[in-house]
CSV table of C-alpha atoms in Angstrom, one decimal:
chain,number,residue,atom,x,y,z
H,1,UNK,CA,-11.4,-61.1,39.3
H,2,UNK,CA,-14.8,-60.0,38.3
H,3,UNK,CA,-14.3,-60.3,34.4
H,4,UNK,CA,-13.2,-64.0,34.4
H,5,UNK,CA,-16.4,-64.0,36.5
H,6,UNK,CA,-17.3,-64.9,32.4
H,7,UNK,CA,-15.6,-68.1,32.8
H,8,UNK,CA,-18.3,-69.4,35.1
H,9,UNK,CA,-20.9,-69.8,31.9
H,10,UNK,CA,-20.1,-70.6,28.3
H,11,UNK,CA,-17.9,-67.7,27.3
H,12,UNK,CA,-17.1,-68.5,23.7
H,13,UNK,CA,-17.4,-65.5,21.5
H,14,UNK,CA,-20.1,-67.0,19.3
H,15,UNK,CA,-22.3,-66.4,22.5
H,16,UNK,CA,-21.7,-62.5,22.9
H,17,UNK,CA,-22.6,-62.1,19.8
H,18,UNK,CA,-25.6,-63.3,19.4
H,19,UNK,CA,-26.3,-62.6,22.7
H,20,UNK,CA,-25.8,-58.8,21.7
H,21,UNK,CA,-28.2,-59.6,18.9
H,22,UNK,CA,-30.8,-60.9,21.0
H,23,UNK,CA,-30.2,-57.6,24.0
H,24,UNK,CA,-31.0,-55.2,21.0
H,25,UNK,CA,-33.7,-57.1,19.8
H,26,UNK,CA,-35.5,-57.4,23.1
H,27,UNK,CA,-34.3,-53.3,24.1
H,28,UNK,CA,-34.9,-51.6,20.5
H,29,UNK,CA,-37.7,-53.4,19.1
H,30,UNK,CA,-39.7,-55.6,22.2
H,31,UNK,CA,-38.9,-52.5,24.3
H,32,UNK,CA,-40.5,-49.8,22.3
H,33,UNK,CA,-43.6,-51.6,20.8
H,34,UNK,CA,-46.0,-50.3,23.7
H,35,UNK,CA,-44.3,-46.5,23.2
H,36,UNK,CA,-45.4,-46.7,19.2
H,37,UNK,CA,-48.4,-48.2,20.0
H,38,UNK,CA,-49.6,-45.5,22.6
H,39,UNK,CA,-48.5,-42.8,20.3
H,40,UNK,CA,-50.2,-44.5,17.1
H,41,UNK,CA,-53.6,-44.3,19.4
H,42,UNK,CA,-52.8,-41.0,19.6
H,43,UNK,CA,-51.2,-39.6,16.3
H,44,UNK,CA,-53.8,-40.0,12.7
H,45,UNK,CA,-51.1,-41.7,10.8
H,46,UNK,CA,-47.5,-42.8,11.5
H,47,UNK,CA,-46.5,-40.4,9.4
H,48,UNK,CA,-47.6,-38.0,11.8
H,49,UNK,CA,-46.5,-39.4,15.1
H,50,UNK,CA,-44.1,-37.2,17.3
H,51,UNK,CA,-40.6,-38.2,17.3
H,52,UNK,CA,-38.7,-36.0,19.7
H,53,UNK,CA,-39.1,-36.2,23.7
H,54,UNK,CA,-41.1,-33.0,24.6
H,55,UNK,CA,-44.0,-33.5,21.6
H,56,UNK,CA,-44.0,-37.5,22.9
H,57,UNK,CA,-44.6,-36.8,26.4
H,58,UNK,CA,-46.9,-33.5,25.7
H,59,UNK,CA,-48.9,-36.4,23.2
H,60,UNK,CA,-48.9,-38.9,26.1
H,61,UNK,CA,-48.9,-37.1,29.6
H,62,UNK,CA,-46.2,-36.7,31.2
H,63,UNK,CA,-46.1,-39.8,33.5
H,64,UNK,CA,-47.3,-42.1,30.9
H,65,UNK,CA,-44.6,-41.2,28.2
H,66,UNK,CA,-42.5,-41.6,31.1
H,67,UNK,CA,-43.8,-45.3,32.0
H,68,UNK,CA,-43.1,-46.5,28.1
H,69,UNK,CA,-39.6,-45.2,28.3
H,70,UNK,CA,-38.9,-47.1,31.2
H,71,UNK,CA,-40.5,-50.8,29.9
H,72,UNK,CA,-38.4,-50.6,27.2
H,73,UNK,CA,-35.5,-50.9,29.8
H,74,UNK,CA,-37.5,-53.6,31.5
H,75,UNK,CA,-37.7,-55.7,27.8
H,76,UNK,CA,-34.0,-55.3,27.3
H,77,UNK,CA,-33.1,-56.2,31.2
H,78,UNK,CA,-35.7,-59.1,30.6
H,79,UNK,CA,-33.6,-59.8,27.5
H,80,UNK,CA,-30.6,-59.8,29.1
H,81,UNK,CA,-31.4,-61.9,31.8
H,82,UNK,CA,-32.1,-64.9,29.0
H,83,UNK,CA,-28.9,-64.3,27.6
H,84,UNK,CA,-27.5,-64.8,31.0
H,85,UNK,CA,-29.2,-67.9,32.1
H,86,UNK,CA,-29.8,-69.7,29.1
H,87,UNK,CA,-27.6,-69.0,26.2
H,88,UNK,CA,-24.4,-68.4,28.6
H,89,UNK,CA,-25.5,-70.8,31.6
H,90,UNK,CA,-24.6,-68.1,34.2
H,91,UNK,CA,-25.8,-67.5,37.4
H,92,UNK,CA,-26.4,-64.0,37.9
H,93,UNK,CA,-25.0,-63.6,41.1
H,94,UNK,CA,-21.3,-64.3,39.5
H,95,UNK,CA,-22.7,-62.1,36.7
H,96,UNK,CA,-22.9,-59.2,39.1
H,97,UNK,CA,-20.0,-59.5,41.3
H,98,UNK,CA,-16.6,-61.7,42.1
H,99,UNK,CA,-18.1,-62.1,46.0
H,100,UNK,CA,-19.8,-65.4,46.7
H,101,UNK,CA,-23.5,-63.4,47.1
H,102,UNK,CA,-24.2,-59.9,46.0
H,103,UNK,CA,-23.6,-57.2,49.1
H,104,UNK,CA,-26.5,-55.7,49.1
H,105,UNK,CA,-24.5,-52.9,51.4
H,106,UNK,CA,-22.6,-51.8,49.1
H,107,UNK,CA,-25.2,-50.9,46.7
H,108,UNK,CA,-27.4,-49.0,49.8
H,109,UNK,CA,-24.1,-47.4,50.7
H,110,UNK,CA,-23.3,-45.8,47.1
H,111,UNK,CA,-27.1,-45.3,46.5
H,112,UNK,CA,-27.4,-43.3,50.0
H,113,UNK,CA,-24.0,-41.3,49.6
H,114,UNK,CA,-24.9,-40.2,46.1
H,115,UNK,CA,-28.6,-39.5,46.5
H,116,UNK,CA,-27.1,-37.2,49.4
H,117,UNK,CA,-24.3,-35.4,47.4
H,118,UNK,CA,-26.8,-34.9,44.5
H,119,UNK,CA,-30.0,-33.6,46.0
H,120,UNK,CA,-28.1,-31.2,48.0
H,121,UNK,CA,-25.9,-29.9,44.6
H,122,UNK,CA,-29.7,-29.9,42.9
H,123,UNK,CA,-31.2,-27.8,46.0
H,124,UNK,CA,-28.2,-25.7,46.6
H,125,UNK,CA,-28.6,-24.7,42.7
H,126,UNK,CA,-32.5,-23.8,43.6
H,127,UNK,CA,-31.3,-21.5,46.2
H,128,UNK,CA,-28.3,-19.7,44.5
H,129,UNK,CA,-30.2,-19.8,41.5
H,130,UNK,CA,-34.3,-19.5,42.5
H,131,UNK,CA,-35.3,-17.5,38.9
H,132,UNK,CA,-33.8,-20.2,36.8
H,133,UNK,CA,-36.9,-22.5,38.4
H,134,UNK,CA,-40.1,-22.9,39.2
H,135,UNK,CA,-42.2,-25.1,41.7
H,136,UNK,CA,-43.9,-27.4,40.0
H,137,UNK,CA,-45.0,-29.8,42.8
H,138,UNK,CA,-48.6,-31.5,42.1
H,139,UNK,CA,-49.6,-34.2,44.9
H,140,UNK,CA,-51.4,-36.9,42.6
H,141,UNK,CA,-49.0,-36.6,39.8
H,142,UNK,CA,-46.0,-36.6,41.8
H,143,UNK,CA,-47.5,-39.5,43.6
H,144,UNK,CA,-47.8,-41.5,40.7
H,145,UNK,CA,-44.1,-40.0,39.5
H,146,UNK,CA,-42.8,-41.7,42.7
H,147,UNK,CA,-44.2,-45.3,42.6
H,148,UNK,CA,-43.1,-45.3,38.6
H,149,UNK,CA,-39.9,-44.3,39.1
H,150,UNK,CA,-39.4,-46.6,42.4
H,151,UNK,CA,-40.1,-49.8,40.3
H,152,UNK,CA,-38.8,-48.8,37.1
H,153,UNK,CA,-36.0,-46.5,37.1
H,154,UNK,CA,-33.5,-49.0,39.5
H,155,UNK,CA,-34.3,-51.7,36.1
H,156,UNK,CA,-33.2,-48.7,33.7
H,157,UNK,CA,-29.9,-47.8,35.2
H,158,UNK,CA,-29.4,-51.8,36.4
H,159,UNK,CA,-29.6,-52.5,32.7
H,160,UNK,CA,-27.3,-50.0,31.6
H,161,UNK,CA,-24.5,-51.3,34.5
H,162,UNK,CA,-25.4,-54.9,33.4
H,163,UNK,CA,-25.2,-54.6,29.6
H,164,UNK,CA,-21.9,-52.1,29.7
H,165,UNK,CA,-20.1,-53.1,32.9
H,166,UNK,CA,-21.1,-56.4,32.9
H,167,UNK,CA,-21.5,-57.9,29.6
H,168,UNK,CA,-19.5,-56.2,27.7
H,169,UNK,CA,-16.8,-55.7,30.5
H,170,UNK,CA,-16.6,-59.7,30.8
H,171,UNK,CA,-17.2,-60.3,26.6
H,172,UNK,CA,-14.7,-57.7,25.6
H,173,UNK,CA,-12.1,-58.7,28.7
H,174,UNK,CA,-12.3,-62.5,28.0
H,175,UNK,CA,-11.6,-62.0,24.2
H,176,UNK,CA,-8.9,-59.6,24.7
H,177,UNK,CA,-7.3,-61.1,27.8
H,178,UNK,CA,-6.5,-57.9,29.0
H,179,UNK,CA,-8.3,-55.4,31.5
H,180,UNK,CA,-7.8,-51.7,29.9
H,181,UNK,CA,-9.6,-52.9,26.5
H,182,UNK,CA,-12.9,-53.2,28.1
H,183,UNK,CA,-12.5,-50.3,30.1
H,184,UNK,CA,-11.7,-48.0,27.5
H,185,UNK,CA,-14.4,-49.3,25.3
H,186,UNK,CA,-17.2,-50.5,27.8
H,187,UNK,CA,-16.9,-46.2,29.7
H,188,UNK,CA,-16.9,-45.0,26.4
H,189,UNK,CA,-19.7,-46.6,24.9
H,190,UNK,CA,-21.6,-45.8,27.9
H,191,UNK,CA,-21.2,-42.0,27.1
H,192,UNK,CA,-22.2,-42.5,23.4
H,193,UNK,CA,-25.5,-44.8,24.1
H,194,UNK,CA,-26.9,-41.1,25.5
H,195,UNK,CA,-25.4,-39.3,22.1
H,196,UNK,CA,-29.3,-39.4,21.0
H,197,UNK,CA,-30.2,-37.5,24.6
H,198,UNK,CA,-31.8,-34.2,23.7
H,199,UNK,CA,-29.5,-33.1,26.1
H,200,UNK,CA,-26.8,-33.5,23.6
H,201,UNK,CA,-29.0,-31.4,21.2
H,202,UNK,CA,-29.3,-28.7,23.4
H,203,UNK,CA,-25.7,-28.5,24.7
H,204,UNK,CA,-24.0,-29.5,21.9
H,205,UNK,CA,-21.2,-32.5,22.0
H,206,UNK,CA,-19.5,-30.9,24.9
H,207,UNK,CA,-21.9,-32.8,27.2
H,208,UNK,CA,-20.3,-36.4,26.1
H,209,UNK,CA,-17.5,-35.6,28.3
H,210,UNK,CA,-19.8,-35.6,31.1
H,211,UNK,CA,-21.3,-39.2,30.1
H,212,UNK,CA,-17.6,-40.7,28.8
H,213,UNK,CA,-16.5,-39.2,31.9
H,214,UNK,CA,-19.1,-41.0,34.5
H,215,UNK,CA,-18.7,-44.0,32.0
H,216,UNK,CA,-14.8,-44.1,33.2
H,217,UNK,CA,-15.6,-43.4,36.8
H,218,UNK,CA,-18.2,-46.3,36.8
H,219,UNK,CA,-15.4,-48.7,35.3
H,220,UNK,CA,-13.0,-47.7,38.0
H,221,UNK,CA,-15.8,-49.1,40.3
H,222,UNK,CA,-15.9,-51.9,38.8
H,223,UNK,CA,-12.6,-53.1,38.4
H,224,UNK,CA,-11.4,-51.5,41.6
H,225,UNK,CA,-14.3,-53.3,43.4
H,226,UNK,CA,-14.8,-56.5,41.7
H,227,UNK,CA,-18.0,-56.1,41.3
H,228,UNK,CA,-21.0,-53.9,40.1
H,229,UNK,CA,-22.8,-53.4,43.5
H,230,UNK,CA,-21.0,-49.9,43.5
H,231,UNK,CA,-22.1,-48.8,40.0
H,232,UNK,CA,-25.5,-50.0,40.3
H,233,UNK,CA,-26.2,-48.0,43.8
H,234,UNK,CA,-24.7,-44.5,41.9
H,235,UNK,CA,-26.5,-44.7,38.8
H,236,UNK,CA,-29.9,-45.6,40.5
H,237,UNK,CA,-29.5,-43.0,42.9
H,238,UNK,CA,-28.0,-40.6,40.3
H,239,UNK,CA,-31.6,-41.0,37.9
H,240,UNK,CA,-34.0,-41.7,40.7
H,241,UNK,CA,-33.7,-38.4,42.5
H,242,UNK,CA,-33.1,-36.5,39.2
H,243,UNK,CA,-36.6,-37.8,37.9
H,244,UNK,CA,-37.8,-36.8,41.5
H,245,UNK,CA,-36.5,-33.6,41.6
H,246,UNK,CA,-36.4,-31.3,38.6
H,247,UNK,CA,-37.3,-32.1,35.2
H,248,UNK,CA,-36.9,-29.2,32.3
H,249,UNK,CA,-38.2,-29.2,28.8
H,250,UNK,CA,-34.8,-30.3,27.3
H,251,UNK,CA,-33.8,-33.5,28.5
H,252,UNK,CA,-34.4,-36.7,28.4
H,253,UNK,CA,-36.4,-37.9,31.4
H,254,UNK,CA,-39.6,-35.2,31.3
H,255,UNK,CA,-41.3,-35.8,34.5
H,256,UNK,CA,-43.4,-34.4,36.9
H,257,UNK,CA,-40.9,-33.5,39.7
H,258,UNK,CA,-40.9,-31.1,42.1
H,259,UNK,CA,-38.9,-28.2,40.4
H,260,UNK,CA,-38.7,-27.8,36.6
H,261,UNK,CA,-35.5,-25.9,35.2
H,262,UNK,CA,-37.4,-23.0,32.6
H,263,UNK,CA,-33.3,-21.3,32.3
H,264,UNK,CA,-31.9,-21.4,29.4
H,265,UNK,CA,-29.8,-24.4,28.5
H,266,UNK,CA,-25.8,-23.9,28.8
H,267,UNK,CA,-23.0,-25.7,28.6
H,268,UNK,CA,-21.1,-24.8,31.7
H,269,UNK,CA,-19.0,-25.6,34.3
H,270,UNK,CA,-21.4,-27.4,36.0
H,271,UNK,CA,-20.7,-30.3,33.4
H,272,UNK,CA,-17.5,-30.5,34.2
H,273,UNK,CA,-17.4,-30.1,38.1
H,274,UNK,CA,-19.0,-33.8,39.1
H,275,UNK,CA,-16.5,-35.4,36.5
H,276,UNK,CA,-13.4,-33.7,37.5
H,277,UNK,CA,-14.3,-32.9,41.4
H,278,UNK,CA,-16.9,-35.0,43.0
H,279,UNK,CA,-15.8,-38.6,41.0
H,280,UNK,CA,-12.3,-38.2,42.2
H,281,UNK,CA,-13.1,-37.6,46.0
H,282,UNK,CA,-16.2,-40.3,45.5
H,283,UNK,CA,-13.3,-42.9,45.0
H,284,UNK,CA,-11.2,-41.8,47.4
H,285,UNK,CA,-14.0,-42.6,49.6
H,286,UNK,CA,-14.7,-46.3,48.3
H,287,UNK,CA,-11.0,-46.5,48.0
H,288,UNK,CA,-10.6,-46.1,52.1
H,289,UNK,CA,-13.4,-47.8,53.1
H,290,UNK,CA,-13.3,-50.9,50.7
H,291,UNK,CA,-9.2,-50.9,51.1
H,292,UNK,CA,-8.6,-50.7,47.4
H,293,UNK,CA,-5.4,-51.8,46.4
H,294,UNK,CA,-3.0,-53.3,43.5
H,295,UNK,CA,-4.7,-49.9,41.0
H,296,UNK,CA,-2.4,-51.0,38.1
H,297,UNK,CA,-3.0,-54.5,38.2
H,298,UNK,CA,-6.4,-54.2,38.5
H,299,UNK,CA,-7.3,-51.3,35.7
H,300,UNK,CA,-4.8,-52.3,33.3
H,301,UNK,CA,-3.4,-56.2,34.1
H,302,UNK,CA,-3.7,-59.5,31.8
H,303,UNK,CA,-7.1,-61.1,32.8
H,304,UNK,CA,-6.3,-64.8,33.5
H,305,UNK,CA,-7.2,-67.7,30.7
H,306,UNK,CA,-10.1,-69.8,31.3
H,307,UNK,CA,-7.6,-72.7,32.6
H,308,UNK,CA,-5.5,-70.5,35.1
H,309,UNK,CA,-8.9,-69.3,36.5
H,310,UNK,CA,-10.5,-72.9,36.8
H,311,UNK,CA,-6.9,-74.0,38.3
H,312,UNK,CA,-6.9,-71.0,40.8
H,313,UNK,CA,-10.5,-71.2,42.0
H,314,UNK,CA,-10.1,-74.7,42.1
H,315,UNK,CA,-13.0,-75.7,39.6
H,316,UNK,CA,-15.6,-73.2,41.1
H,317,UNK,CA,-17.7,-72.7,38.4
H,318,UNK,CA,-21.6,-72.5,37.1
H,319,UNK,CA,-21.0,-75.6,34.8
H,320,UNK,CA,-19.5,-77.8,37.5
């Protein structure tokens, strides 16, 4: 029952929405003040600042620009973690999953099984494909790439699985009193938060169904799983080894990996082969080894009022 997880704060409605209120505050405006301040330093007016990703981190180094992206995940996690604990009264252990304590194996195993599957598709592209990239490895950069991206990337995807699959999962699910309504909504607004990528320049709006689709296949871990431990294992080890890896002048984390991508942008198969091939067998192996069960009920069942969960758990809750 990880949405009426909710029930174990204050979950009136009033709450989510200023709490939403005070997450964008904190993410969009908190967030970015150190990125506009750096590029100010650097630009003669405002009027002359850099405002897409390549002239930003060409302006600020690549490891810098890099840096002030990520604090202004570490404002808005910051920002949700007050909405959590103070404005909903929440622990954030029943926040993040239905178990008694977070299981911290869960998240290794999806972080380790993902960062396996992902670096070999990346180096298995490098080797069918070795024109379309070039080695880019520098020791002291990388170096610094590595202990940036160690701390800070893990808080940028947690944030994302926190605000979509946790906050709005439990908001939109305690509201509606049903399950599909925040799944539909929470996986699809994950895949239009990266609208703005300039991936989605390049590529065109084809590349959404690659986000809407890992949006879906991170709600089906969630609900499946009661919990977000799977979610926030994939999508840390899905960015961190990306940012580690490759980089290329056209999307949105510009790094100083190992490999950068010079081919030519296209939108190929290759968008559509981890939605459509490597989700489905991904659950089929947290579906065996978890012992999933009870799909319909679980995706698409009533989620219980606040007085059938407090009669079922027997009073468990945060506010006792």
């Amino acid at each position: 029952m990880y949405i009426e997880q909710g029930y174990k704060g204050f979950s009136e409605g009033w709450r989510y929405v200023v709490g939403l209120l005070i997450i964008f505050f904190g993410w969009q405006i908190l967030g970015g003040i150190p990125l506009v301040a750096a590029l100010l330093l650097k630009s003669d007016s405002m009027m002359n600042m850099p405002t897409d990703y390549g002239a930003m981190a060409n302006t600020l180094g690549l490891n810098l620009f890099f840096l002030l992206v990520l604090l202004t995940f570490v404002a808005a996690m910051g920002s949700l973690w007050v909405v959590i604990r103070f404005l909903h009264k929440q622990s954030f252990t029943s926040f993040t999953t239905s178990r008694k304590k977070v299981d911290w194996k869960r998240i290794l195993f999806a972080f380790g099984l993902w960062g396996i599957v992902s670096s070999v598709m990346v180096v298995l592209d490098i080797y069918l494909s070795p024109e379309n990239y070039v080695f880019n490895f520098k020791p002291m950069p990388f170096f610094v790439l590595f202990v940036i991206s160690i701390i800070f990337v893990p808080i940028q995807t947690s944030f994302e699985e926190y605000f979509t699959r946790g906050y709005l999962m439990q908001g939109i699910g305690i509201g509606s009193k049903t399950k599909w309504l925040p799944f539909v909504i929470s996986s699809s607004l994950f895949g239009l938060l990266h609208i703005f990528n300039p991936e989605v320049e390049k590529l065109g709006y084809g590349i959404l169904v690659f986000y809407i689709g890992t949006g879906f296949f991170l709600g089906i871990l969630t609900l499946m799983d009661e919990g977000l431990e799977l979610p926030l294992g994939f999508h840390a080890a899905n960015n961190l080894f990306t940012a580690l890896l490759v980089t290329a002048d056209w999307t949105a984390f510009h790094t100083n990996s190992i490999y950068k991508d010079v081919s030519d942008p296209v939108l190929g198969w290759d968008v559509l082969v981890p939605v459509f091939v490597f989700y489905p067998i991904l659950i089929l192996i947290f579906s065996k080894k978890y012992g999933w069960e009870n799909w319909k009920e679980r995706l698409f069942g009533k989620v219980l009022t606040k007085e059938e969960f407090v009669a079922l758990t027997d009073g468990d809750s945060d506010l006792a």
